[in-house]
Amino acid sequence: MLDLDLLHSFVSVVDAGGFTRAGERVHRSQSTVSQQIRKLEETLECTLFVREGRQVHLTEDGERLLGYARRMLALSTEVREAVSGRKRVEVIRLGIPDDFAADTLTAIVAQFARARPAVRLSVRCDLTVALTRGLERGDLDLALLKREPGAGPALTTWPEHLHWIAGSHALPASTEPVPLVAFPQGCIYRNRAIHALERAGRRWRIAYESPNLMGIQAALAGGLGVALLERRCIAAGHRLVDDMLPAVPPSELALCLSEPAREPVRQLAGMIRDFCETETQRLAGLGLQAVAGGDAAQATATWMTG
């Protein structure tokens, strides 16, 4: 039987991103935490972390252990609470992409939390590549993922209609590299944009990179380049330039659960599913002209003619 104290230190190092900060979390010295990790590695006969200066990264064995460790610690807590008679607090860990109607969706999640005081929510906003890894590790109970259509099992999915979006500024000549405004590497929109341009023989460059939608939208409004985004991301001052760049097929928004899913998790998933259905229908009803706040045909011909 694995020592739960060692597993607790292991999870703390992962969550804190290092031994010193993990020691602060578990109220132990950095050297004590390091000794515990070495003991756990000796017990399992494998290396769990790769140490690079003050940074640590999980090995493949560490990745496999993490989900089991979290479940074992959660089960230990459940047993103690059941035996002691204390009321258990349900923790639901939700992952959402930064650019999916964050304000409105957060309000839905907050409504769910207020109606269920015995539930504690932990919400993580990140790129799909990180959220997918979180589901696989057992770090998340459910997540909204942007992915290739049919990429895996899901509670439900919706097509994402991607469009080239720019600000009101004149665009570069067609002989110049396309200046891309994009999320960091790992974003499906970024990958789709680059692949579409390369297939069409168009040169490109990353003009602006941001991990959040507000930065992307500000860069577009400032005329720093163009972005490939879902139509829900179009804001005031943006315009569509689909007729100037290669067409991109729909991607997919998927609501995924980590199995087996507890009943409160399924209840929250149901509320998110209803919200996504409503949002999808709302955008479809508005049409592109209304979403963009103007006529897509107004896009400048500078890029087309050089």
PDB file of C-alpha atoms in Angstrom:
ATOM      1  CA  MET A   1       0.000   0.000   0.000  1.00  0.00           C
ATOM      2  CA  LEU A   2       1.422   3.376  -1.008  1.00  0.00           C
ATOM      3  CA  ASP A   3       2.012   5.946   1.713  1.00  0.00           C
ATOM      4  CA  LEU A   4      -0.682   8.616   1.343  1.00  0.00           C
ATOM      5  CA  ASP A   5       1.613  11.220   2.875  1.00  0.00           C
ATOM      6  CA  LEU A   6       4.099  10.632   0.065  1.00  0.00           C
ATOM      7  CA  LEU A   7       1.325  10.876  -2.523  1.00  0.00           C
ATOM      8  CA  HIS A   8       0.150  14.132  -0.958  1.00  0.00           C
ATOM      9  CA  SER A   9       3.642  15.610  -1.328  1.00  0.00           C
ATOM     10  CA  PHE A  10       3.842  14.318  -4.909  1.00  0.00           C
ATOM     11  CA  VAL A  11       0.556  15.997  -5.888  1.00  0.00           C
ATOM     12  CA  SER A  12       1.623  19.190  -4.102  1.00  0.00           C
ATOM     13  CA  VAL A  13       4.840  19.369  -6.141  1.00  0.00           C
ATOM     14  CA  VAL A  14       2.815  18.977  -9.363  1.00  0.00           C
ATOM     15  CA  ASP A  15       0.260  21.612  -8.385  1.00  0.00           C
ATOM     16  CA  ALA A  16       2.823  24.079  -7.026  1.00  0.00           C
ATOM     17  CA  GLY A  17       5.278  23.582  -9.878  1.00  0.00           C
ATOM     18  CA  GLY A  18       8.284  23.002  -7.666  1.00  0.00           C
ATOM     19  CA  PHE A  19       9.626  21.583  -4.404  1.00  0.00           C
ATOM     20  CA  THR A  20       9.972  24.870  -2.505  1.00  0.00           C
ATOM     21  CA  ARG A  21       6.411  26.037  -3.137  1.00  0.00           C
ATOM     22  CA  ALA A  22       5.133  22.513  -2.465  1.00  0.00           C
ATOM     23  CA  GLY A  23       6.871  22.601   0.915  1.00  0.00           C
ATOM     24  CA  GLU A  24       5.027  25.806   1.744  1.00  0.00           C
ATOM     25  CA  ARG A  25       1.735  24.131   0.896  1.00  0.00           C
ATOM     26  CA  VAL A  26       2.294  21.077   3.077  1.00  0.00           C
ATOM     27  CA  HIS A  27       4.196  23.020   5.778  1.00  0.00           C
ATOM     28  CA  ARG A  28       7.459  21.169   5.298  1.00  0.00           C
ATOM     29  CA  SER A  29      10.925  22.186   4.214  1.00  0.00           C
ATOM     30  CA  GLN A  30      12.022  21.832   0.608  1.00  0.00           C
ATOM     31  CA  SER A  31      14.538  19.163   1.608  1.00  0.00           C
ATOM     32  CA  THR A  32      11.848  17.125   3.380  1.00  0.00           C
ATOM     33  CA  VAL A  33       9.603  17.221   0.310  1.00  0.00           C
ATOM     34  CA  SER A  34      12.552  16.176  -1.870  1.00  0.00           C
ATOM     35  CA  GLN A  35      13.267  13.245   0.447  1.00  0.00           C
ATOM     36  CA  GLN A  36       9.619  12.165   0.281  1.00  0.00           C
ATOM     37  CA  ILE A  37       9.643  12.248  -3.511  1.00  0.00           C
ATOM     38  CA  ARG A  38      12.860  10.194  -3.596  1.00  0.00           C
ATOM     39  CA  LYS A  39      11.278   7.680  -1.221  1.00  0.00           C
ATOM     40  CA  LEU A  40       8.192   7.439  -3.433  1.00  0.00           C
ATOM     41  CA  GLU A  41      10.400   6.963  -6.512  1.00  0.00           C
ATOM     42  CA  GLU A  42      12.327   4.220  -4.724  1.00  0.00           C
ATOM     43  CA  THR A  43       9.078   2.518  -3.700  1.00  0.00           C
ATOM     44  CA  LEU A  44       7.745   2.592  -7.276  1.00  0.00           C
ATOM     45  CA  GLU A  45      11.172   1.972  -8.823  1.00  0.00           C
ATOM     46  CA  CYS A  46      10.814   4.777 -11.344  1.00  0.00           C
ATOM     47  CA  THR A  47      11.624   8.459 -11.823  1.00  0.00           C
ATOM     48  CA  LEU A  48       8.636  10.771 -11.395  1.00  0.00           C
ATOM     49  CA  PHE A  49      10.139  14.189 -12.154  1.00  0.00           C
ATOM     50  CA  VAL A  50      12.691  15.697 -14.499  1.00  0.00           C
ATOM     51  CA  ARG A  51      14.456  18.528 -12.679  1.00  0.00           C
ATOM     52  CA  GLU A  52      15.599  21.545 -14.708  1.00  0.00           C
ATOM     53  CA  GLY A  53      16.988  24.116 -12.295  1.00  0.00           C
ATOM     54  CA  ARG A  54      14.091  25.231 -10.133  1.00  0.00           C
ATOM     55  CA  GLN A  55      11.557  23.862 -12.593  1.00  0.00           C
ATOM     56  CA  VAL A  56      10.229  20.306 -12.468  1.00  0.00           C
ATOM     57  CA  HIS A  57       8.307  18.358 -15.105  1.00  0.00           C
ATOM     58  CA  LEU A  58       6.532  15.030 -14.853  1.00  0.00           C
ATOM     59  CA  THR A  59       8.017  12.002 -16.573  1.00  0.00           C
ATOM     60  CA  GLU A  60       5.714   9.562 -18.353  1.00  0.00           C
ATOM     61  CA  ASP A  61       5.600   7.454 -15.179  1.00  0.00           C
ATOM     62  CA  GLY A  62       4.759  10.583 -13.202  1.00  0.00           C
ATOM     63  CA  GLU A  63       1.937  11.397 -15.630  1.00  0.00           C
ATOM     64  CA  ARG A  64       0.493   7.911 -15.110  1.00  0.00           C
ATOM     65  CA  LEU A  65       0.751   8.136 -11.335  1.00  0.00           C
ATOM     66  CA  LEU A  66      -0.906  11.535 -11.005  1.00  0.00           C
ATOM     67  CA  GLY A  67      -4.459  10.449 -11.778  1.00  0.00           C
ATOM     68  CA  TYR A  68      -4.204   7.461  -9.430  1.00  0.00           C
ATOM     69  CA  ALA A  69      -2.704   9.642  -6.688  1.00  0.00           C
ATOM     70  CA  ARG A  70      -5.524  12.160  -6.868  1.00  0.00           C
ATOM     71  CA  ARG A  71      -8.159   9.427  -6.751  1.00  0.00           C
ATOM     72  CA  MET A  72      -6.486   7.676  -3.805  1.00  0.00           C
ATOM     73  CA  LEU A  73      -6.277  10.921  -1.831  1.00  0.00           C
ATOM     74  CA  ALA A  74      -9.894  11.765  -2.655  1.00  0.00           C
ATOM     75  CA  LEU A  75     -11.023   8.297  -1.578  1.00  0.00           C
ATOM     76  CA  SER A  76      -9.058   8.625   1.672  1.00  0.00           C
ATOM     77  CA  THR A  77     -10.816  11.911   2.415  1.00  0.00           C
ATOM     78  CA  GLU A  78     -14.190  10.354   1.591  1.00  0.00           C
ATOM     79  CA  VAL A  79     -13.549   7.461   3.976  1.00  0.00           C
ATOM     80  CA  ARG A  80     -12.580   9.791   6.827  1.00  0.00           C
ATOM     81  CA  GLU A  81     -15.645  11.941   6.312  1.00  0.00           C
ATOM     82  CA  ALA A  82     -17.974   8.930   6.108  1.00  0.00           C
ATOM     83  CA  VAL A  83     -16.604   7.369   9.285  1.00  0.00           C
ATOM     84  CA  SER A  84     -16.549  10.639  11.233  1.00  0.00           C
ATOM     85  CA  GLY A  85     -20.059  11.547  10.113  1.00  0.00           C
ATOM     86  CA  ARG A  86     -18.983  14.914   8.712  1.00  0.00           C
ATOM     87  CA  LYS A  87     -20.873  16.182   5.681  1.00  0.00           C
ATOM     88  CA  ARG A  88     -18.832  15.655   2.529  1.00  0.00           C
ATOM     89  CA  VAL A  89     -18.078  18.613   0.264  1.00  0.00           C
ATOM     90  CA  GLU A  90     -18.348  17.714  -3.422  1.00  0.00           C
ATOM     91  CA  VAL A  91     -15.520  19.251  -5.449  1.00  0.00           C
ATOM     92  CA  ILE A  92     -16.137  19.676  -9.178  1.00  0.00           C
ATOM     93  CA  ARG A  93     -13.189  20.634 -11.355  1.00  0.00           C
ATOM     94  CA  LEU A  94     -14.261  22.308 -14.590  1.00  0.00           C
ATOM     95  CA  GLY A  95     -12.081  23.287 -17.555  1.00  0.00           C
ATOM     96  CA  ILE A  96     -13.198  25.883 -20.117  1.00  0.00           C
ATOM     97  CA  PRO A  97     -11.430  27.601 -23.039  1.00  0.00           C
ATOM     98  CA  ASP A  98     -10.696  31.283 -22.526  1.00  0.00           C
ATOM     99  CA  ASP A  99     -12.522  32.394 -25.643  1.00  0.00           C
ATOM    100  CA  PHE A 100     -15.870  30.686 -25.056  1.00  0.00           C
ATOM    101  CA  ALA A 101     -18.306  33.331 -23.765  1.00  0.00           C
ATOM    102  CA  ALA A 102     -16.411  33.480 -20.492  1.00  0.00           C
ATOM    103  CA  ASP A 103     -18.577  36.090 -18.770  1.00  0.00           C
ATOM    104  CA  THR A 104     -21.892  34.417 -19.591  1.00  0.00           C
ATOM    105  CA  LEU A 105     -20.690  30.893 -18.956  1.00  0.00           C
ATOM    106  CA  THR A 106     -19.126  31.936 -15.650  1.00  0.00           C
ATOM    107  CA  ALA A 107     -22.517  33.308 -14.606  1.00  0.00           C
ATOM    108  CA  ILE A 108     -24.100  29.925 -15.367  1.00  0.00           C
ATOM    109  CA  VAL A 109     -21.436  28.145 -13.325  1.00  0.00           C
ATOM    110  CA  ALA A 110     -21.884  30.608 -10.443  1.00  0.00           C
ATOM    111  CA  GLN A 111     -25.639  30.008 -10.509  1.00  0.00           C
ATOM    112  CA  PHE A 112     -25.013  26.281 -10.209  1.00  0.00           C
ATOM    113  CA  ALA A 113     -22.711  26.837  -7.222  1.00  0.00           C
ATOM    114  CA  ARG A 114     -25.173  29.098  -5.400  1.00  0.00           C
ATOM    115  CA  ALA A 115     -27.948  26.520  -5.766  1.00  0.00           C
ATOM    116  CA  ARG A 116     -25.718  23.777  -4.318  1.00  0.00           C
ATOM    117  CA  PRO A 117     -23.861  24.991  -1.211  1.00  0.00           C
ATOM    118  CA  ALA A 118     -22.466  21.479  -0.648  1.00  0.00           C
ATOM    119  CA  VAL A 119     -20.591  21.728  -3.953  1.00  0.00           C
ATOM    120  CA  ARG A 120     -17.216  23.434  -4.279  1.00  0.00           C
ATOM    121  CA  LEU A 121     -16.251  24.466  -7.806  1.00  0.00           C
ATOM    122  CA  SER A 122     -12.715  24.733  -9.141  1.00  0.00           C
ATOM    123  CA  VAL A 123     -12.640  26.313 -12.609  1.00  0.00           C
ATOM    124  CA  ARG A 124      -9.594  26.296 -14.884  1.00  0.00           C
ATOM    125  CA  CYS A 125      -9.359  28.443 -18.022  1.00  0.00           C
ATOM    126  CA  ASP A 126      -6.749  27.188 -20.499  1.00  0.00           C
ATOM    127  CA  LEU A 127      -5.955  25.927 -23.993  1.00  0.00           C
ATOM    128  CA  THR A 128      -7.615  22.703 -25.093  1.00  0.00           C
ATOM    129  CA  VAL A 129      -4.291  20.862 -25.162  1.00  0.00           C
ATOM    130  CA  ALA A 130      -3.868  21.561 -21.439  1.00  0.00           C
ATOM    131  CA  LEU A 131      -7.517  20.825 -20.603  1.00  0.00           C
ATOM    132  CA  THR A 132      -7.362  17.497 -22.464  1.00  0.00           C
ATOM    133  CA  ARG A 133      -4.272  16.556 -20.500  1.00  0.00           C
ATOM    134  CA  GLY A 134      -6.106  17.539 -17.309  1.00  0.00           C
ATOM    135  CA  LEU A 135      -8.983  15.190 -18.109  1.00  0.00           C
ATOM    136  CA  GLU A 136      -6.601  12.345 -18.891  1.00  0.00           C
ATOM    137  CA  ARG A 137      -4.651  12.860 -15.676  1.00  0.00           C
ATOM    138  CA  GLY A 138      -7.782  13.040 -13.539  1.00  0.00           C
ATOM    139  CA  ASP A 139      -7.189  16.733 -12.749  1.00  0.00           C
ATOM    140  CA  LEU A 140     -10.572  17.726 -14.226  1.00  0.00           C
ATOM    141  CA  ASP A 141     -14.062  16.258 -13.954  1.00  0.00           C
ATOM    142  CA  LEU A 142     -15.441  17.870 -17.106  1.00  0.00           C
ATOM    143  CA  ALA A 143     -14.248  20.278 -19.751  1.00  0.00           C
ATOM    144  CA  LEU A 144     -15.242  22.123 -22.906  1.00  0.00           C
ATOM    145  CA  LEU A 145     -12.708  21.254 -25.587  1.00  0.00           C
ATOM    146  CA  LYS A 146     -12.025  22.701 -29.036  1.00  0.00           C
ATOM    147  CA  ARG A 147     -10.837  19.887 -31.267  1.00  0.00           C
ATOM    148  CA  GLU A 148     -10.943  18.154 -34.644  1.00  0.00           C
ATOM    149  CA  PRO A 149     -14.433  16.766 -35.413  1.00  0.00           C
ATOM    150  CA  GLY A 150     -14.978  13.266 -34.038  1.00  0.00           C
ATOM    151  CA  ALA A 151     -11.667  13.264 -32.160  1.00  0.00           C
ATOM    152  CA  GLY A 152     -13.041  11.165 -29.305  1.00  0.00           C
ATOM    153  CA  PRO A 153     -15.977  10.421 -27.001  1.00  0.00           C
ATOM    154  CA  ALA A 154     -18.021  13.320 -25.660  1.00  0.00           C
ATOM    155  CA  LEU A 155     -21.314  13.993 -23.898  1.00  0.00           C
ATOM    156  CA  THR A 156     -22.265  16.215 -26.839  1.00  0.00           C
ATOM    157  CA  THR A 157     -20.586  18.273 -29.565  1.00  0.00           C
ATOM    158  CA  TRP A 158     -21.246  21.368 -31.679  1.00  0.00           C
ATOM    159  CA  PRO A 159     -19.607  22.479 -34.948  1.00  0.00           C
ATOM    160  CA  GLU A 160     -17.424  25.580 -34.760  1.00  0.00           C
ATOM    161  CA  HIS A 161     -17.518  27.835 -37.811  1.00  0.00           C
ATOM    162  CA  LEU A 162     -14.119  29.480 -38.173  1.00  0.00           C
ATOM    163  CA  HIS A 163     -13.613  32.844 -39.871  1.00  0.00           C
ATOM    164  CA  TRP A 164     -10.732  35.119 -40.740  1.00  0.00           C
ATOM    165  CA  ILE A 165     -11.132  38.313 -38.726  1.00  0.00           C
ATOM    166  CA  ALA A 166      -9.313  41.650 -38.905  1.00  0.00           C
ATOM    167  CA  GLY A 167      -9.682  45.194 -37.593  1.00  0.00           C
ATOM    168  CA  SER A 168     -10.601  48.262 -39.588  1.00  0.00           C
ATOM    169  CA  HIS A 169      -7.027  48.964 -40.702  1.00  0.00           C
ATOM    170  CA  ALA A 170      -5.764  48.308 -44.231  1.00  0.00           C
ATOM    171  CA  LEU A 171      -4.225  44.893 -44.682  1.00  0.00           C
ATOM    172  CA  PRO A 172      -0.772  44.140 -46.129  1.00  0.00           C
ATOM    173  CA  ALA A 173      -0.270  43.445 -49.806  1.00  0.00           C
ATOM    174  CA  SER A 174      -0.758  39.887 -51.024  1.00  0.00           C
ATOM    175  CA  THR A 175       2.972  39.630 -51.666  1.00  0.00           C
ATOM    176  CA  GLU A 176       3.726  40.119 -47.970  1.00  0.00           C
ATOM    177  CA  PRO A 177       3.555  37.378 -45.282  1.00  0.00           C
ATOM    178  CA  VAL A 178       0.157  37.144 -43.602  1.00  0.00           C
ATOM    179  CA  PRO A 179       0.502  38.663 -40.101  1.00  0.00           C
ATOM    180  CA  LEU A 180      -1.229  36.247 -37.743  1.00  0.00           C
ATOM    181  CA  VAL A 181      -2.718  37.149 -34.386  1.00  0.00           C
ATOM    182  CA  ALA A 182      -2.926  33.872 -32.522  1.00  0.00           C
ATOM    183  CA  PHE A 183      -3.153  31.952 -29.302  1.00  0.00           C
ATOM    184  CA  PRO A 184       0.042  30.103 -28.209  1.00  0.00           C
ATOM    185  CA  GLN A 185       1.201  26.837 -29.749  1.00  0.00           C
ATOM    186  CA  GLY A 186      -1.230  24.005 -29.107  1.00  0.00           C
ATOM    187  CA  CYS A 187      -4.314  26.024 -30.098  1.00  0.00           C
ATOM    188  CA  ILE A 188      -6.365  24.332 -32.824  1.00  0.00           C
ATOM    189  CA  TYR A 189      -7.266  27.694 -34.397  1.00  0.00           C
ATOM    190  CA  ARG A 190      -3.584  28.578 -34.750  1.00  0.00           C
ATOM    191  CA  ASN A 191      -2.805  25.170 -36.268  1.00  0.00           C
ATOM    192  CA  ARG A 192      -5.735  25.415 -38.672  1.00  0.00           C
ATOM    193  CA  ALA A 193      -4.687  28.914 -39.789  1.00  0.00           C
ATOM    194  CA  ILE A 194      -1.089  27.938 -40.486  1.00  0.00           C
ATOM    195  CA  HIS A 195      -2.009  24.734 -42.311  1.00  0.00           C
ATOM    196  CA  ALA A 196      -4.591  26.517 -44.485  1.00  0.00           C
ATOM    197  CA  LEU A 197      -2.122  29.231 -45.478  1.00  0.00           C
ATOM    198  CA  GLU A 198       0.648  26.746 -46.253  1.00  0.00           C
ATOM    199  CA  ARG A 199      -1.673  24.604 -48.376  1.00  0.00           C
ATOM    200  CA  ALA A 200      -2.561  27.724 -50.339  1.00  0.00           C
ATOM    201  CA  GLY A 201       1.097  28.635 -50.787  1.00  0.00           C
ATOM    202  CA  ARG A 202       0.790  31.781 -48.653  1.00  0.00           C
ATOM    203  CA  ARG A 203       3.620  32.951 -46.448  1.00  0.00           C
ATOM    204  CA  TRP A 204       2.831  33.865 -42.861  1.00  0.00           C
ATOM    205  CA  ARG A 205       4.352  35.195 -39.657  1.00  0.00           C
ATOM    206  CA  ILE A 206       3.197  35.407 -36.035  1.00  0.00           C
ATOM    207  CA  ALA A 207       2.607  39.119 -35.471  1.00  0.00           C
ATOM    208  CA  TYR A 208       0.994  38.865 -32.041  1.00  0.00           C
ATOM    209  CA  GLU A 209       0.543  36.002 -29.599  1.00  0.00           C
ATOM    210  CA  SER A 210      -1.661  36.027 -26.519  1.00  0.00           C
ATOM    211  CA  PRO A 211      -3.044  33.312 -24.202  1.00  0.00           C
ATOM    212  CA  ASN A 212      -6.344  35.155 -23.720  1.00  0.00           C
ATOM    213  CA  LEU A 213      -9.113  36.418 -25.985  1.00  0.00           C
ATOM    214  CA  MET A 214      -8.946  40.031 -24.776  1.00  0.00           C
ATOM    215  CA  GLY A 215      -5.366  40.283 -26.005  1.00  0.00           C
ATOM    216  CA  ILE A 216      -6.301  38.754 -29.362  1.00  0.00           C
ATOM    217  CA  GLN A 217      -9.215  41.141 -29.815  1.00  0.00           C
ATOM    218  CA  ALA A 218      -7.121  44.173 -28.848  1.00  0.00           C
ATOM    219  CA  ALA A 219      -4.436  43.195 -31.364  1.00  0.00           C
ATOM    220  CA  LEU A 220      -7.033  42.866 -34.119  1.00  0.00           C
ATOM    221  CA  ALA A 221      -8.578  46.229 -33.259  1.00  0.00           C
ATOM    222  CA  GLY A 222      -5.107  47.759 -33.341  1.00  0.00           C
ATOM    223  CA  GLY A 223      -4.499  46.487 -36.841  1.00  0.00           C
ATOM    224  CA  LEU A 224      -1.641  44.130 -35.979  1.00  0.00           C
ATOM    225  CA  GLY A 225      -2.907  41.331 -38.214  1.00  0.00           C
ATOM    226  CA  VAL A 226      -5.653  38.776 -38.792  1.00  0.00           C
ATOM    227  CA  ALA A 227      -6.876  35.876 -36.669  1.00  0.00           C
ATOM    228  CA  LEU A 228      -8.764  32.677 -37.345  1.00  0.00           C
ATOM    229  CA  LEU A 229     -11.509  32.528 -34.725  1.00  0.00           C
ATOM    230  CA  GLU A 230     -14.982  31.157 -34.124  1.00  0.00           C
ATOM    231  CA  ARG A 231     -17.720  33.632 -34.996  1.00  0.00           C
ATOM    232  CA  ARG A 232     -18.657  34.104 -31.322  1.00  0.00           C
ATOM    233  CA  CYS A 233     -15.300  35.884 -30.871  1.00  0.00           C
ATOM    234  CA  ILE A 234     -16.089  38.688 -33.349  1.00  0.00           C
ATOM    235  CA  ALA A 235     -16.241  41.995 -31.472  1.00  0.00           C
ATOM    236  CA  ALA A 236     -17.065  45.606 -32.282  1.00  0.00           C
ATOM    237  CA  GLY A 237     -14.578  47.081 -34.722  1.00  0.00           C
ATOM    238  CA  HIS A 238     -13.803  43.708 -36.291  1.00  0.00           C
ATOM    239  CA  ARG A 239     -14.620  42.656 -39.826  1.00  0.00           C
ATOM    240  CA  LEU A 240     -14.629  39.412 -41.761  1.00  0.00           C
ATOM    241  CA  VAL A 241     -11.987  38.870 -44.442  1.00  0.00           C
ATOM    242  CA  ASP A 242     -12.922  35.302 -45.417  1.00  0.00           C
ATOM    243  CA  ASP A 243     -12.939  36.199 -49.101  1.00  0.00           C
ATOM    244  CA  MET A 244      -9.239  37.106 -48.946  1.00  0.00           C
ATOM    245  CA  LEU A 245      -7.861  33.977 -47.325  1.00  0.00           C
ATOM    246  CA  PRO A 246      -8.210  30.183 -47.706  1.00  0.00           C
ATOM    247  CA  ALA A 247     -11.417  28.573 -46.475  1.00  0.00           C
ATOM    248  CA  VAL A 248     -11.127  26.523 -43.287  1.00  0.00           C
ATOM    249  CA  PRO A 249     -13.537  23.663 -42.463  1.00  0.00           C
ATOM    250  CA  PRO A 250     -15.436  23.616 -39.134  1.00  0.00           C
ATOM    251  CA  SER A 251     -13.737  22.456 -35.976  1.00  0.00           C
ATOM    252  CA  GLU A 252     -15.659  21.037 -33.018  1.00  0.00           C
ATOM    253  CA  LEU A 253     -16.617  22.131 -29.518  1.00  0.00           C
ATOM    254  CA  ALA A 254     -16.989  19.081 -27.274  1.00  0.00           C
ATOM    255  CA  LEU A 255     -18.279  18.709 -23.728  1.00  0.00           C
ATOM    256  CA  CYS A 256     -16.307  15.852 -22.187  1.00  0.00           C
ATOM    257  CA  LEU A 257     -16.556  14.123 -18.811  1.00  0.00           C
ATOM    258  CA  SER A 258     -14.048  12.085 -16.877  1.00  0.00           C
ATOM    259  CA  GLU A 259     -15.639   8.698 -16.183  1.00  0.00           C
ATOM    260  CA  PRO A 260     -17.131   7.603 -13.929  1.00  0.00           C
ATOM    261  CA  ALA A 261     -18.854  10.972 -13.511  1.00  0.00           C
ATOM    262  CA  ARG A 262     -20.579  11.758 -10.207  1.00  0.00           C
ATOM    263  CA  GLU A 263     -24.163  13.017 -10.225  1.00  0.00           C
ATOM    264  CA  PRO A 264     -23.280  16.678  -9.388  1.00  0.00           C
ATOM    265  CA  VAL A 265     -20.803  16.627 -12.290  1.00  0.00           C
ATOM    266  CA  ARG A 266     -23.524  15.376 -14.636  1.00  0.00           C
ATOM    267  CA  GLN A 267     -25.884  18.084 -13.364  1.00  0.00           C
ATOM    268  CA  LEU A 268     -23.356  20.818 -14.121  1.00  0.00           C
ATOM    269  CA  ALA A 269     -22.630  19.211 -17.498  1.00  0.00           C
ATOM    270  CA  GLY A 270     -26.348  19.392 -18.274  1.00  0.00           C
ATOM    271  CA  MET A 271     -26.458  23.125 -17.521  1.00  0.00           C
ATOM    272  CA  ILE A 272     -23.385  23.772 -19.676  1.00  0.00           C
ATOM    273  CA  ARG A 273     -24.855  21.670 -22.486  1.00  0.00           C
ATOM    274  CA  ASP A 274     -28.081  23.712 -22.410  1.00  0.00           C
ATOM    275  CA  PHE A 275     -26.084  26.944 -22.415  1.00  0.00           C
ATOM    276  CA  CYS A 276     -24.011  25.849 -25.405  1.00  0.00           C
ATOM    277  CA  GLU A 277     -27.137  24.803 -27.302  1.00  0.00           C
ATOM    278  CA  THR A 278     -28.720  28.203 -26.663  1.00  0.00           C
ATOM    279  CA  GLU A 279     -25.549  30.083 -27.619  1.00  0.00           C
ATOM    280  CA  THR A 280     -25.151  28.076 -30.824  1.00  0.00           C
ATOM    281  CA  GLN A 281     -28.752  28.744 -31.844  1.00  0.00           C
ATOM    282  CA  ARG A 282     -28.434  32.451 -30.973  1.00  0.00           C
ATOM    283  CA  LEU A 283     -25.387  32.906 -33.192  1.00  0.00           C
ATOM    284  CA  ALA A 284     -26.995  30.940 -36.026  1.00  0.00           C
ATOM    285  CA  GLY A 285     -30.069  33.152 -35.811  1.00  0.00           C
ATOM    286  CA  LEU A 286     -28.081  36.379 -35.898  1.00  0.00           C
ATOM    287  CA  GLY A 287     -26.226  35.581 -39.096  1.00  0.00           C
ATOM    288  CA  LEU A 288     -22.683  36.656 -39.901  1.00  0.00           C
ATOM    289  CA  GLN A 289     -23.540  40.242 -40.810  1.00  0.00           C
ATOM    290  CA  ALA A 290     -25.100  40.893 -37.398  1.00  0.00           C
ATOM    291  CA  VAL A 291     -22.382  39.052 -35.511  1.00  0.00           C
ATOM    292  CA  ALA A 292     -19.667  41.047 -37.257  1.00  0.00           C
ATOM    293  CA  GLY A 293     -21.512  44.289 -36.709  1.00  0.00           C
ATOM    294  CA  GLY A 294     -21.159  45.228 -40.360  1.00  0.00           C
ATOM    295  CA  ASP A 295     -20.862  44.070 -43.932  1.00  0.00           C
ATOM    296  CA  ALA A 296     -18.138  41.523 -44.585  1.00  0.00           C
ATOM    297  CA  ALA A 297     -17.951  42.843 -48.129  1.00  0.00           C
ATOM    298  CA  GLN A 298     -16.442  46.067 -46.800  1.00  0.00           C
ATOM    299  CA  ALA A 299     -13.093  44.304 -46.407  1.00  0.00           C
ATOM    300  CA  THR A 300     -10.368  46.254 -48.103  1.00  0.00           C
ATOM    301  CA  ALA A 301      -9.102  45.064 -51.485  1.00  0.00           C
ATOM    302  CA  THR A 302      -5.545  46.063 -50.647  1.00  0.00           C
ATOM    303  CA  TRP A 303      -4.605  42.510 -49.732  1.00  0.00           C
ATOM    304  CA  MET A 304      -6.239  41.111 -52.862  1.00  0.00           C
ATOM    305  CA  THR A 305      -4.508  43.426 -55.318  1.00  0.00           C
ATOM    306  CA  GLY A 306      -1.274  44.319 -53.572  1.00  0.00           C
TER     307      GLY A 306
END
